[in-house]
């Protein structure tokens, strides 16, 4: 079965073809980052308009690269939510229009399920069950994953998401958008002892997170500089920020592994691309004897491959999940726990 995946939930248009026999056939991505950069963040209306221009050319590209005809597509999976309403509507309408034209079933996929399953696309995929840390721009959740659609929420952020904390703190330091990669690069030049930022909820008994206080602590340091903050000091703050957030994320992962008794940890979502976090988790895995899995770097941030893959997994287990009514609605807010196992 060949599944076309369409991702358009935020500022990346992603198209991909996944074959349940042969694996990923092709994927193509257009990132709108350069367009949003001058505004310091994603402008929803501009995002929707850009998705409209990109989707069909990217579809043509993946068909060309896979050397298949449109008619070879067996089903179409699209991101139904969560995300920006207008942006989601573009992908949903293209997917459903194409489904109607080709007389193929369509399936709305949960964006976070795409991220959760993305490590299964790698050369050394994890086996179920595992603990997953989902860290993206909008979400920070620890889950127990027993199989496709079998997700149990273990803990989540009470306020800002990890990616949001990266982006907001980077903005306070005058770094560009998206802030995660920028602050991570700058932190490499920082002195680890220069500042000591709080590690919110590090010792709380639960598996929840809170990052808004960390962002406020960055703001306080920046404000305390009467003159403009110099480059070295910016790097020192970046280093303190990254050290604090990495400490909290690693500690909560260890706690989740202990609580569940599982020995496999999966990291998914954009912040999972972070080098310092990966180094710290790899060290902890050796010391504590657990395995840690990451998606390929290109599948950490938003992409069509994870949507095609999640769609294919669902259709394999539950073929009846495919729809042929082609009426579409999107779910900008859609908690993962509302996702039914089928
Ligand atoms: O998963 P994703 O592409 O989109 C959402 O579904 O939100 O995640 C985007 C987030 C942004 O906040 C971005 O700053 C962060 O992931 N990010 C990083 C890195 N690369 C992307 N954060 C820290 N270090 C990185 N290398
Ligand atoms: Zn995402």
XYZ file of C-alpha atoms and ligand atoms in Angstrom:
369
model
C 0.000 0.000 0.000
C 1.357 3.439 -0.956
C 0.266 6.321 1.272
C 0.708 9.996 0.419
C 1.320 12.184 3.502
C 0.519 15.900 3.585
C 1.770 18.097 6.440
C 0.810 21.780 6.690
C 0.119 22.443 10.359
C 2.528 25.338 10.858
C 5.363 26.824 8.815
C 6.547 23.788 6.883
C 4.873 22.192 3.870
C 5.788 18.510 3.750
C 4.759 15.857 1.227
C 5.880 12.236 1.251
C 5.115 8.824 -0.194
C 5.417 5.813 2.097
C 5.120 2.263 0.809
C 4.315 -0.381 3.434
C 6.434 -2.860 1.411
C 9.403 -0.748 0.381
C 9.454 1.980 3.063
C 9.784 5.697 2.412
C 9.817 6.336 -1.352
C 10.351 10.102 -1.319
C 9.732 13.155 0.787
C 9.914 16.867 0.061
C 9.801 19.834 2.363
C 9.501 23.561 2.004
C 10.287 25.601 5.083
C 8.772 29.077 5.389
C 11.274 30.116 8.054
C 12.907 32.815 5.905
C 9.504 34.409 5.222
C 8.490 34.557 8.904
C 11.912 35.615 10.152
C 11.364 39.329 9.616
C 8.304 39.166 11.910
C 10.108 37.232 14.665
C 7.590 34.372 14.547
C 5.007 32.608 12.405
C 2.340 34.862 10.823
C -0.625 32.470 10.376
C -2.203 34.125 7.325
C 1.114 34.253 5.462
C 1.684 30.601 6.372
C -1.658 29.508 4.853
C -1.083 31.448 1.636
C 2.353 29.956 1.224
C 1.129 26.382 1.799
C -1.312 26.925 -1.102
C 1.577 27.703 -3.441
C 3.818 24.861 -2.305
C 1.628 21.805 -1.906
C 1.052 20.809 -5.537
C 4.653 21.412 -6.716
C 5.912 19.320 -3.788
C 3.414 16.588 -4.686
C 4.766 16.586 -8.255
C 8.288 16.405 -6.848
C 7.671 13.312 -4.669
C 5.865 11.567 -7.527
C 8.793 12.306 -9.851
C 11.376 11.161 -7.311
C 9.492 7.933 -6.611
C 8.866 7.383 -10.330
C 5.214 6.533 -9.742
C 1.968 7.852 -11.240
C -0.695 9.557 -9.134
C -2.901 6.537 -9.743
C -0.434 4.347 -7.783
C -1.359 6.189 -4.553
C -3.620 3.926 -2.463
C -4.570 6.353 0.328
C -3.945 9.932 1.408
C -3.093 10.942 4.975
C -3.093 14.593 6.018
C -2.446 16.460 9.255
C -5.889 17.200 10.685
C -4.551 18.942 13.809
C -3.379 20.352 16.091
C -1.936 23.433 14.437
C -2.886 26.707 12.749
C -6.458 26.497 11.419
C -5.826 28.160 8.054
C -2.629 26.240 7.447
C -4.292 22.920 8.312
C -7.183 23.708 5.973
C -4.835 23.966 2.999
C -3.406 20.463 3.497
C -6.826 19.005 4.319
C -8.478 20.482 1.226
C -5.688 19.377 -1.109
C -5.713 15.859 0.389
C -9.487 15.496 0.223
C -9.688 17.039 -3.264
C -7.047 14.631 -4.474
C -8.797 11.715 -2.788
C -12.041 12.609 -4.547
C -10.317 13.044 -7.916
C -8.389 9.774 -7.652
C -11.193 7.881 -5.897
C -8.914 6.976 -3.005
C -9.635 6.984 0.747
C -8.384 9.780 2.999
C -7.381 9.811 6.641
C -6.848 12.724 9.065
C -3.691 12.205 11.143
C -2.843 13.714 14.534
C 0.333 15.773 14.130
C 1.757 14.595 17.460
C 1.142 10.963 16.576
C 3.257 11.683 13.497
C 6.071 12.986 15.713
C 5.644 10.091 18.184
C 6.027 7.452 15.489
C 8.743 9.278 13.501
C 11.648 7.362 15.159
C 10.181 4.191 13.625
C 11.258 5.569 10.236
C 14.919 5.332 11.192
C 17.334 2.527 10.341
C 17.319 1.230 13.911
C 13.709 1.673 15.029
C 12.687 1.077 18.651
C 10.396 -1.822 19.547
C 7.219 -1.211 21.584
C 6.727 -0.477 24.435
C 8.742 2.662 25.078
C 8.669 5.960 26.939
C 8.449 8.908 24.537
C 9.407 12.490 25.244
C 7.578 14.694 22.783
C 9.210 18.119 22.655
C 8.025 20.494 19.969
C 7.215 24.170 19.602
C 3.748 23.724 21.065
C 3.963 20.581 23.214
C 6.031 18.946 25.927
C 4.702 15.553 26.950
C 5.998 12.307 28.372
C 4.056 9.307 27.099
C 4.050 5.592 27.516
C 3.675 4.069 24.043
C 2.531 0.445 23.831
C 1.739 0.379 20.126
C 0.183 2.432 17.338
C -2.656 4.377 18.943
C -1.885 3.074 22.442
C -0.577 6.146 24.205
C -0.754 6.957 27.893
C 0.062 10.477 29.032
C 2.560 10.368 31.915
C 3.194 14.082 32.310
C 3.195 17.376 30.419
C 4.067 21.023 30.675
C 1.856 23.175 32.842
C 2.667 26.303 30.839
C 5.188 26.920 28.030
C 6.395 24.088 25.823
C 10.147 23.374 25.681
C 10.399 24.688 22.101
C 8.457 27.791 23.100
C 10.929 28.391 25.962
C 13.813 28.085 23.483
C 12.128 30.461 21.028
C 11.085 33.068 23.621
C 14.448 33.067 25.406
C 16.256 33.382 22.077
C 14.076 36.370 21.237
C 14.993 38.005 24.562
C 18.651 37.581 23.593
C 17.986 39.178 20.214
C 18.523 35.939 18.282
C 16.515 35.119 15.180
C 13.540 32.833 14.667
C 13.377 29.892 15.211
C 15.273 30.354 18.440
C 16.043 26.729 19.304
C 18.910 26.133 16.888
C 20.224 29.708 17.384
C 20.422 29.570 21.190
C 21.879 26.060 21.024
C 24.697 27.205 18.709
C 25.437 30.267 20.844
C 25.487 28.178 24.044
C 28.536 26.314 22.703
C 30.585 29.494 23.311
C 29.179 30.178 26.787
C 30.916 29.795 30.134
C 28.994 27.127 32.074
C 29.501 28.781 35.482
C 28.615 32.362 34.570
C 24.900 32.205 35.403
C 22.772 29.793 37.353
C 19.199 29.684 36.074
C 16.340 27.846 37.828
C 15.423 24.266 36.968
C 11.629 24.400 37.381
C 9.942 21.325 38.874
C 13.214 19.368 38.783
C 12.385 17.705 42.074
C 8.602 17.552 41.817
C 7.252 14.062 42.393
C 5.243 14.043 39.164
C 6.335 13.961 35.535
C 5.096 17.452 34.720
C 7.158 20.375 33.474
C 7.025 24.160 33.730
C 9.185 26.429 31.610
C 7.674 29.903 31.839
C 9.748 30.721 34.976
C 12.931 29.840 33.136
C 12.047 32.269 30.362
C 11.299 34.946 32.984
C 14.695 34.272 34.602
C 16.346 34.915 31.218
C 14.351 38.152 30.952
C 15.534 39.237 34.416
C 19.193 38.630 33.538
C 18.826 40.577 30.288
C 17.027 43.460 32.053
C 19.677 43.637 34.776
C 22.194 44.676 32.162
C 22.131 48.447 32.256
C 24.108 48.675 29.029
C 23.552 46.427 26.021
C 24.369 42.822 26.796
C 27.705 41.891 25.167
C 28.175 38.886 22.889
C 30.081 36.812 25.460
C 27.426 37.471 28.086
C 24.708 36.463 25.632
C 26.555 33.198 25.075
C 26.842 32.725 28.851
C 23.082 33.209 29.304
C 22.391 30.865 26.367
C 24.630 28.262 27.998
C 22.874 28.621 31.366
C 19.483 28.337 29.682
C 20.398 25.214 27.714
C 22.023 23.592 30.784
C 18.886 24.247 32.864
C 16.378 22.946 30.319
C 18.494 19.897 29.462
C 18.855 19.028 33.173
C 15.076 19.110 33.638
C 14.275 17.139 30.472
C 16.850 14.431 31.261
C 15.768 14.131 34.916
C 12.107 13.702 33.965
C 12.952 11.097 31.323
C 14.892 9.099 33.923
C 11.978 9.370 36.338
C 9.533 8.197 33.657
C 11.730 5.181 32.842
C 11.946 4.311 36.518
C 8.214 4.721 37.058
C 7.238 2.570 34.069
C 10.071 0.057 34.432
C 10.764 0.448 30.692
C 14.266 0.457 29.206
C 13.626 2.243 25.921
C 13.347 6.004 25.522
C 12.270 7.754 22.338
C 12.757 11.476 21.713
C 10.492 13.166 19.160
C 9.683 16.694 17.996
C 11.784 19.680 16.945
C 13.675 20.142 20.239
C 14.824 16.539 19.842
C 17.290 17.895 17.266
C 19.127 19.664 20.097
C 22.759 18.590 20.315
C 23.278 19.298 24.034
C 20.141 17.318 24.938
C 21.242 14.376 22.794
C 24.720 14.369 24.375
C 23.249 14.421 27.901
C 20.740 11.668 27.118
C 23.377 9.494 25.451
C 25.585 9.805 28.565
C 22.657 8.980 30.852
C 21.745 5.965 28.689
C 25.220 4.484 29.114
C 25.258 5.147 32.865
C 21.707 3.972 33.557
C 21.653 1.184 30.981
C 18.711 2.121 28.820
C 18.411 2.613 25.077
C 17.627 5.974 23.558
C 16.224 6.465 20.036
C 15.901 9.606 17.948
C 14.246 10.289 14.614
C 16.652 11.032 11.760
C 17.518 14.746 12.095
C 15.421 15.654 9.042
C 12.367 14.010 10.657
C 12.715 15.755 14.040
C 11.057 18.939 12.874
C 7.805 18.962 10.897
C 7.751 16.844 7.745
C 5.424 14.880 5.482
C 7.158 11.531 5.995
C 5.918 11.154 9.567
C 2.344 11.874 8.441
C 2.501 9.365 5.571
C 4.002 6.817 7.971
C 1.490 7.377 10.804
C -1.337 7.175 8.244
C 0.034 3.915 6.832
C 0.406 2.405 10.326
C -3.189 3.275 11.213
C -4.550 1.951 7.933
C -2.660 -1.320 8.331
C -4.125 -1.955 11.766
C -7.536 -0.408 11.065
C -8.354 -0.210 7.330
C -11.856 0.972 8.251
C -10.339 4.250 9.523
C -10.076 5.410 5.892
C -12.910 7.722 4.796
C -14.456 8.286 1.414
C -16.794 11.145 2.256
C -14.155 13.810 1.458
C -15.832 16.376 3.697
C -13.045 17.818 5.781
C -12.755 19.595 9.050
C -9.572 20.437 10.896
C -8.864 20.341 14.624
C -6.539 23.221 15.565
C -6.799 22.079 19.202
C -6.796 18.330 19.542
C -5.421 16.707 22.702
C -3.590 13.478 21.880
C -5.535 11.567 24.527
C -8.707 12.143 22.508
C -7.224 10.020 19.754
C -8.986 6.679 19.682
C -6.809 3.559 19.490
C -8.182 2.956 15.993
O 8.239 19.802 15.997
P 8.466 21.145 15.455
O 9.170 21.279 14.128
O 7.150 21.947 15.275
C 6.056 21.848 16.137
O 5.246 20.900 15.950
O 5.991 22.714 17.039
O 9.279 21.951 16.576
C 9.686 23.268 16.407
C 10.432 23.697 17.663
C 10.777 25.177 17.674
O 10.414 25.701 18.929
C 12.294 25.188 17.484
O 12.930 26.291 18.101
C 12.685 23.878 18.146
O 11.675 22.979 17.769
N 13.988 23.388 17.688
C 15.072 23.286 18.489
C 16.134 22.829 17.671
N 15.665 22.658 16.398
C 14.347 23.012 16.435
N 15.222 23.543 19.794
C 16.438 23.342 20.320
N 17.521 22.931 19.630
C 17.420 22.656 18.301
N 18.494 22.244 17.610
Zn 5.556 19.409 14.913
